[in-house]
Amino acid sequence: MDPDETLAAARREMGDADGRPRSERLQAGQARVLEMVARSAPLAETLEALTLLIEAQSEGLYCSVLLLDEDGIHVHPGAGPHLPATYMQALDGYPIGPVCGSCGTAMYRREPVIVCDILSDPLWADYKMLVEPHGFRACWSTPIFLERDTVLGSFAMYYKEVRSPGPEDTELIGVATHLAGIAIERTRREEQLRRHRDHLEQLVQERTAQLVDAKERAEAGVTALSEANHELAAALHSLSRAQEELVRSKKLAALGSLVAGIAHELNTPIGNSLMAISTLADRREQLAALLGAGTVKRSALDAFLDDVREASDILSRNLQRAAGLIDSFKQISVEQPRSARRRFMLDELVAETMLHVQGALDRRGIAVRQDIPSGIVFDSYPGSLAQALVGLTDNAAAHAFGERGGEIAIVARIADDGRVALSVRDDGAGIAPEHLDRIFDPFFTTRLAAGNCGLGLNVIHNIVSGILGGGIAVDSAPARGTTVTLTLPVEAPGGE
């Protein structure tokens, strides 16, 4: 799904109060916004989806996001889909300061600013003429931070009535600023990386031009040979350093994506757990008030017990989800525990491994065909190889076929160099070309909203390249199926 389709789906879901509990709609909306961030959707579209999500949680609410320029002084509009366009345009270029409305003051003070009545609050004395024509009376603003030390902007909530925030409003502000911070930080990091990459590419081009110039001058005559060789060596050294810097920047970018992915994945179960605890605390206070007044009814106790049961279920599910994610994160490392090393027949291992997963595949209408020549002997790690095969078949079952079923073929051939090419081939939907270069990246998945965290193929890649000492390649196209080929040495590295 491209960014435009994602935003359209977010607008539909966020504007559709279909009878689901508020917490479920909020959770689904958060997943939509995080999906847009993960897919690098334009920042303006992501922030618009976020403001629509928060507005849908409270009647009469208008939201905006202001972005603080890199000079740390001036602001410009980031999103405000339901605020008047003339009002948002008027804010463009305004400076922040100690008495600059709600947003400018919140960014200056680096703390939330709650204005319950705009017309009487001194913070709005110089800005009342901007909001009076539109009828806004209350404005609560919270700064958006990058790692708690750099202000990125502010998230504001407007009402056309004098109003103070309640516990649910405070919760919404926290959700909004957290998601906005993720989106803005991701965009800034990508822009910084792009500028750095452009600069490095320019250096490479300049050094390459110097190299060509030095070569041409070296060929001009024997008398200039010594000088040309010196310049040639210097140019080659500079080119090598520029290339090393380019590789280093790509590694830093990959590390940033990994950290952001872990934060995104853990945010949902932790956020849901905090929401359940907060709700349970509110219900406890209400029950305590009834007990104090001596007006407790059985219906109130039953309702409280239902809330406790629901909160417990939410906490249990989400903490189990977080624990499962942490176990998955551990598998990213190449230095994961190895299974026992021994000699084994490849055809016997594949047959035994598929026997354990055949039942689940049969229920989905997926047939498995094995074409493994007998007599191929490995001195390797059968447990790790079996884990990789199960992961590849599970991935094909989840992504290739949908509900229609199909066939998975496991084929082995001995290559000219003595290694074994072990292929897992399906006749399913195939992989879009723009995704092929990223399928082994941690946290990359096309099924984020379905609960996938995008670690499966990354773990398989680490097993094959690290423990088994082989290589992995993918050949796929839409409607043509997918073939994943493991090229494995019959004797794994590290043996005596």
Tab-separated table of N, CA and C in Angstrom, residues 5-112:
chain	number	residue	atom	x	y	z
A	5	GLU	N	-2.606	5.712	-0.264
A	5	GLU	CA	-3.630	4.756	0.128
A	5	GLU	C	-3.672	4.588	1.647
A	6	THR	N	-2.498	4.628	2.281
A	6	THR	CA	-2.451	4.522	3.733
A	6	THR	C	-3.161	5.684	4.390
A	7	LEU	N	-2.928	6.932	3.889
A	7	LEU	CA	-3.579	8.108	4.460
A	7	LEU	C	-5.085	8.031	4.251
A	8	ALA	N	-5.519	7.581	3.076
A	8	ALA	CA	-6.956	7.480	2.821
A	8	ALA	C	-7.599	6.480	3.775
A	9	ALA	N	-6.907	5.335	3.998
A	9	ALA	CA	-7.434	4.354	4.948
A	9	ALA	C	-7.480	4.915	6.354
A	10	ALA	N	-6.468	5.696	6.713
A	10	ALA	CA	-6.451	6.312	8.047
A	10	ALA	C	-7.609	7.280	8.207
A	11	ARG	N	-7.871	8.102	7.174
A	11	ARG	CA	-8.987	9.045	7.255
A	11	ARG	C	-10.310	8.316	7.443
A	12	ARG	N	-10.487	7.209	6.700
A	12	ARG	CA	-11.747	6.465	6.831
A	12	ARG	C	-11.894	5.890	8.234
A	13	GLU	N	-10.830	5.248	8.720
A	13	GLU	CA	-10.931	4.606	10.020
A	13	GLU	C	-11.093	5.609	11.140
A	14	MET	N	-10.349	6.737	11.080
A	14	MET	CA	-10.389	7.718	12.157
A	14	MET	C	-11.705	8.488	12.181
A	15	GLY	N	-12.382	8.553	11.075
A	15	GLY	CA	-13.658	9.263	11.046
A	15	GLY	C	-14.854	8.354	11.219
A	16	ASP	N	-14.617	7.061	11.483
A	16	ASP	CA	-15.713	6.091	11.532
A	16	ASP	C	-15.890	5.591	12.959
A	17	ALA	N	-16.822	6.180	13.686
A	17	ALA	CA	-17.140	5.709	15.035
A	17	ALA	C	-18.097	4.538	14.894
A	18	ASP	N	-17.559	3.322	14.687
A	18	ASP	CA	-18.370	2.178	14.299
A	18	ASP	C	-18.853	1.364	15.498
A	19	GLY	N	-18.873	1.967	16.663
A	19	GLY	CA	-19.348	1.264	17.832
A	19	GLY	C	-18.264	0.553	18.609
A	20	ARG	N	-17.033	0.505	18.096
A	20	ARG	CA	-15.945	-0.114	18.839
A	20	ARG	C	-15.589	0.738	20.048
A	21	PRO	N	-15.051	0.133	21.113
A	21	PRO	CA	-14.612	0.929	22.269
A	21	PRO	C	-13.558	1.951	21.842
A	22	ARG	N	-13.538	3.065	22.586
A	22	ARG	CA	-12.598	4.139	22.253
A	22	ARG	C	-11.158	3.645	22.244
A	23	SER	N	-10.804	2.763	23.213
A	23	SER	CA	-9.425	2.285	23.282
A	23	SER	C	-9.042	1.499	22.041
A	24	GLU	N	-9.996	0.688	21.494
A	24	GLU	CA	-9.691	-0.073	20.285
A	24	GLU	C	-9.517	0.842	19.088
A	25	ARG	N	-10.394	1.852	18.959
A	25	ARG	CA	-10.250	2.779	17.833
A	25	ARG	C	-8.950	3.566	17.937
A	26	LEU	N	-8.590	3.951	19.162
A	26	LEU	CA	-7.340	4.688	19.347
A	26	LEU	C	-6.146	3.809	19.011
A	27	GLN	N	-6.189	2.535	19.439
A	27	GLN	CA	-5.088	1.626	19.152
A	27	GLN	C	-4.953	1.385	17.649
A	28	ALA	N	-6.094	1.179	16.962
A	28	ALA	CA	-6.045	0.974	15.516
A	28	ALA	C	-5.500	2.206	14.809
A	29	GLY	N	-5.902	3.392	15.253
A	29	GLY	CA	-5.398	4.623	14.655
A	29	GLY	C	-3.906	4.782	14.863
A	30	GLN	N	-3.407	4.439	16.064
A	30	GLN	CA	-1.970	4.516	16.314
A	30	GLN	C	-1.213	3.592	15.359
A	31	ALA	N	-1.751	2.387	15.143
A	31	ALA	CA	-1.096	1.452	14.224
A	31	ALA	C	-1.029	2.034	12.820
A	32	ARG	N	-2.109	2.715	12.396
A	32	ARG	CA	-2.115	3.351	11.083
A	32	ARG	C	-1.012	4.412	10.977
A	33	VAL	N	-0.909	5.251	11.992
A	33	VAL	CA	0.101	6.320	11.960
A	33	VAL	C	1.506	5.726	11.949
A	34	LEU	N	1.760	4.718	12.795
A	34	LEU	CA	3.078	4.094	12.823
A	34	LEU	C	3.401	3.412	11.500
A	35	GLU	N	2.366	2.856	10.839
A	35	GLU	CA	2.589	2.254	9.527
A	35	GLU	C	3.036	3.308	8.514
A	36	MET	N	2.416	4.491	8.571
A	36	MET	CA	2.818	5.567	7.676
A	36	MET	C	4.259	5.997	7.945
A	37	VAL	N	4.643	6.056	9.233
A	37	VAL	CA	6.030	6.413	9.566
A	37	VAL	C	6.982	5.359	9.025
A	38	ALA	N	6.626	4.068	9.242
A	38	ALA	CA	7.507	2.987	8.786
A	38	ALA	C	7.663	2.984	7.272
A	39	ARG	N	6.614	3.414	6.544
A	39	ARG	CA	6.672	3.441	5.080
A	39	ARG	C	7.226	4.751	4.541
A	40	SER	N	7.720	5.625	5.441
A	40	SER	CA	8.297	6.917	5.034
A	40	SER	C	7.295	7.762	4.252
A	41	ALA	N	6.026	7.757	4.698
A	41	ALA	CA	5.034	8.632	4.070
A	41	ALA	C	5.435	10.088	4.299
A	42	PRO	N	5.018	11.035	3.419
A	42	PRO	CA	5.339	12.451	3.639
A	42	PRO	C	4.898	12.897	5.022
A	43	LEU	N	5.726	13.748	5.660
A	43	LEU	CA	5.459	14.171	7.033
A	43	LEU	C	4.100	14.859	7.149
A	44	ALA	N	3.747	15.700	6.162
A	44	ALA	CA	2.476	16.419	6.230
A	44	ALA	C	1.299	15.445	6.277
A	45	GLU	N	1.364	14.349	5.495
A	45	GLU	CA	0.278	13.379	5.492
A	45	GLU	C	0.224	12.613	6.818
A	46	THR	N	1.388	12.266	7.354
A	46	THR	CA	1.421	11.543	8.628
A	46	THR	C	0.852	12.392	9.757
A	47	LEU	N	1.249	13.683	9.804
A	47	LEU	CA	0.741	14.555	10.858
A	47	LEU	C	-0.756	14.817	10.691
A	48	GLU	N	-1.226	14.904	9.427
A	48	GLU	CA	-2.664	15.075	9.219
A	48	GLU	C	-3.432	13.863	9.745
A	49	ALA	N	-2.905	12.637	9.447
A	49	ALA	CA	-3.565	11.431	9.953
A	49	ALA	C	-3.580	11.414	11.481
A	50	LEU	N	-2.488	11.876	12.114
A	50	LEU	CA	-2.418	11.911	13.571
A	50	LEU	C	-3.449	12.883	14.150
A	51	THR	N	-3.546	14.099	13.573
A	51	THR	CA	-4.511	15.067	14.102
A	51	THR	C	-5.940	14.571	13.909
A	52	LEU	N	-6.219	13.923	12.779
A	52	LEU	CA	-7.558	13.359	12.566
A	52	LEU	C	-7.863	12.276	13.610
A	53	LEU	N	-6.846	11.455	13.934
A	53	LEU	CA	-7.034	10.414	14.949
A	53	LEU	C	-7.410	11.023	16.299
A	54	ILE	N	-6.691	12.048	16.739
A	54	ILE	CA	-6.952	12.636	18.055
A	54	ILE	C	-8.292	13.370	18.055
A	55	GLU	N	-8.604	14.108	16.967
A	55	GLU	CA	-9.875	14.823	16.898
A	55	GLU	C	-11.060	13.872	16.991
A	56	ALA	N	-10.881	12.648	16.454
A	56	ALA	CA	-11.990	11.693	16.452
A	56	ALA	C	-12.311	11.165	17.852
A	57	GLN	N	-11.433	11.427	18.821
A	57	GLN	CA	-11.640	10.898	20.167
A	57	GLN	C	-12.465	11.822	21.057
A	58	SER	N	-12.713	13.068	20.631
A	58	SER	CA	-13.430	14.019	21.494
A	58	SER	C	-14.266	14.963	20.631
A	59	GLU	N	-15.519	15.144	21.012
A	59	GLU	CA	-16.412	16.013	20.241
A	59	GLU	C	-16.008	17.486	20.410
A	60	GLY	N	-16.004	18.228	19.313
A	60	GLY	CA	-15.694	19.652	19.342
A	60	GLY	C	-14.223	19.959	19.460
A	61	LEU	N	-13.355	18.976	19.200
A	61	LEU	CA	-11.901	19.157	19.346
A	61	LEU	C	-11.270	19.503	18.003
A	62	TYR	N	-10.366	20.485	17.999
A	62	TYR	CA	-9.582	20.875	16.828
A	62	TYR	C	-8.104	20.766	17.195
A	63	CYS	N	-7.310	20.089	16.361
A	63	CYS	CA	-5.902	19.843	16.679
A	63	CYS	C	-4.988	20.481	15.636
A	64	SER	N	-3.776	20.812	16.082
A	64	SER	CA	-2.767	21.340	15.155
A	64	SER	C	-1.389	20.891	15.605
A	65	VAL	N	-0.472	20.845	14.637
A	65	VAL	CA	0.945	20.604	14.906
A	65	VAL	C	1.733	21.751	14.306
A	66	LEU	N	2.549	22.405	15.126
A	66	LEU	CA	3.468	23.433	14.649
A	66	LEU	C	4.882	22.881	14.714
A	67	LEU	N	5.692	23.162	13.689
A	67	LEU	CA	7.061	22.673	13.618
A	67	LEU	C	8.023	23.820	13.901
A	68	LEU	N	8.994	23.567	14.753
A	68	LEU	CA	10.006	24.583	15.084
A	68	LEU	C	11.159	24.462	14.100
A	69	ASP	N	11.506	25.605	13.451
A	69	ASP	CA	12.605	25.598	12.497
A	69	ASP	C	13.913	25.232	13.192
A	70	GLU	N	14.923	24.863	12.396
A	70	GLU	CA	16.207	24.480	12.967
A	70	GLU	C	16.908	25.658	13.647
A	71	ASP	N	16.447	26.908	13.374
A	71	ASP	CA	17.026	28.046	14.092
A	71	ASP	C	16.538	28.107	15.537
A	72	GLY	N	15.551	27.277	15.905
A	72	GLY	CA	15.057	27.223	17.269
A	72	GLY	C	14.223	28.417	17.684
A	73	ILE	N	13.788	29.249	16.718
A	73	ILE	CA	13.058	30.479	17.046
A	73	ILE	C	11.706	30.546	16.346
A	74	HIS	N	11.676	30.286	15.054
A	74	HIS	CA	10.464	30.510	14.269
A	74	HIS	C	9.730	29.191	14.020
A	75	VAL	N	8.414	29.302	13.835
A	75	VAL	CA	7.574	28.127	13.631
A	75	VAL	C	6.894	28.216	12.274
A	76	HIS	N	6.464	27.058	11.804
A	76	HIS	CA	5.605	27.021	10.622
A	76	HIS	C	4.621	25.858	10.769
A	77	PRO	N	3.464	25.943	10.112
A	77	PRO	CA	2.423	24.927	10.302
A	77	PRO	C	2.862	23.559	9.801
A	78	GLY	N	2.535	22.509	10.594
A	78	GLY	CA	2.776	21.142	10.164
A	78	GLY	C	1.488	20.441	9.768
A	79	ALA	N	0.419	20.661	10.541
A	79	ALA	CA	-0.891	20.061	10.228
A	79	ALA	C	-1.952	20.772	11.059
A	80	GLY	N	-3.135	20.858	10.502
A	80	GLY	CA	-4.304	21.426	11.165
A	80	GLY	C	-5.473	21.320	10.224
A	81	PRO	N	-5.896	20.071	9.890
A	81	PRO	CA	-6.864	19.869	8.811
A	81	PRO	C	-8.209	20.557	9.019
A	82	HIS	N	-8.623	20.776	10.273
A	82	HIS	CA	-9.928	21.378	10.521
A	82	HIS	C	-9.844	22.782	11.102
A	83	LEU	N	-8.637	23.301	11.251
A	83	LEU	CA	-8.478	24.692	11.650
A	83	LEU	C	-8.547	25.580	10.411
A	84	PRO	N	-9.054	26.811	10.528
A	84	PRO	CA	-9.161	27.691	9.358
A	84	PRO	C	-7.794	27.901	8.706
A	85	ALA	N	-7.764	27.836	7.370
A	85	ALA	CA	-6.501	27.994	6.638
A	85	ALA	C	-5.874	29.351	6.904
A	86	THR	N	-6.717	30.403	7.028
A	86	THR	CA	-6.171	31.744	7.273
A	86	THR	C	-5.476	31.813	8.627
A	87	TYR	N	-6.004	31.092	9.605
A	87	TYR	CA	-5.392	31.078	10.937
A	87	TYR	C	-4.046	30.366	10.892
A	88	MET	N	-3.988	29.191	10.230
A	88	MET	CA	-2.736	28.456	10.146
A	88	MET	C	-1.689	29.249	9.372
A	89	GLN	N	-2.097	29.942	8.294
A	89	GLN	CA	-1.145	30.748	7.529
A	89	GLN	C	-0.612	31.906	8.356
A	90	ALA	N	-1.458	32.471	9.215
A	90	ALA	CA	-1.033	33.601	10.037
A	90	ALA	C	0.055	33.202	11.030
A	91	LEU	N	0.109	31.907	11.420
A	91	LEU	CA	1.106	31.451	12.382
A	91	LEU	C	2.463	31.212	11.756
A	92	ASP	N	2.525	31.144	10.420
A	92	ASP	CA	3.774	30.837	9.725
A	92	ASP	C	4.807	31.938	9.969
A	93	GLY	N	5.955	31.575	10.535
A	93	GLY	CA	7.032	32.528	10.768
A	93	GLY	C	6.988	33.205	12.117
A	94	TYR	N	5.974	32.938	12.958
A	94	TYR	CA	5.908	33.562	14.277
A	94	TYR	C	7.057	33.038	15.156
A	95	PRO	N	7.633	33.889	15.993
A	95	PRO	CA	8.683	33.429	16.911
A	95	PRO	C	8.080	32.851	18.182
A	96	ILE	N	8.848	31.995	18.844
A	96	ILE	CA	8.437	31.506	20.157
A	96	ILE	C	8.955	32.483	21.216
A	97	GLY	N	8.397	32.395	22.428
A	97	GLY	CA	8.818	33.306	23.484
A	97	GLY	C	8.050	33.051	24.763
A	98	PRO	N	8.336	33.801	25.810
A	98	PRO	CA	7.701	33.559	27.116
A	98	PRO	C	6.240	33.953	27.171
A	99	VAL	N	5.776	34.818	26.218
A	99	VAL	CA	4.364	35.233	26.200
A	99	VAL	C	3.903	35.200	24.743
A	100	CYS	N	3.817	33.997	24.190
A	100	CYS	CA	3.474	33.832	22.772
A	100	CYS	C	2.375	32.794	22.617
A	101	GLY	N	1.213	33.070	23.196
A	101	GLY	CA	0.108	32.139	23.083
A	101	GLY	C	0.419	30.846	23.808
A	102	SER	N	-0.288	29.769	23.431
A	102	SER	CA	-0.059	28.476	24.074
A	102	SER	C	1.124	27.749	23.459
A	103	CYS	N	1.172	27.685	22.098
A	103	CYS	CA	2.198	26.891	21.427
A	103	CYS	C	3.580	27.534	21.549
A	104	GLY	N	3.671	28.833	21.226
A	104	GLY	CA	4.965	29.498	21.309
A	104	GLY	C	5.530	29.482	22.718
A	105	THR	N	4.661	29.633	23.719
A	105	THR	CA	5.113	29.606	25.108
A	105	THR	C	5.529	28.201	25.520
A	106	ALA	N	4.772	27.161	25.089
A	106	ALA	CA	5.110	25.774	25.444
A	106	ALA	C	6.474	25.388	24.873
A	107	MET	N	6.748	25.783	23.618
A	107	MET	CA	8.047	25.463	23.039
A	107	MET	C	9.168	26.240	23.726
A	108	TYR	N	8.885	27.482	24.125
A	108	TYR	CA	9.900	28.303	24.799
A	108	TYR	C	10.180	27.771	26.207
A	109	ARG	N	9.112	27.455	26.946
A	109	ARG	CA	9.281	26.953	28.317
A	109	ARG	C	9.707	25.485	28.362
A	110	ARG	N	9.476	24.734	27.253
A	110	ARG	CA	9.779	23.305	27.175
A	110	ARG	C	8.910	22.508	28.146
A	111	GLU	N	7.639	22.948	28.293
A	111	GLU	CA	6.688	22.278	29.172
A	111	GLU	C	5.279	22.561	28.674
A	112	PRO	N	4.292	21.708	29.033
A	112	PRO	CA	2.914	21.943	28.589
A	112	PRO	C	2.378	23.280	29.092
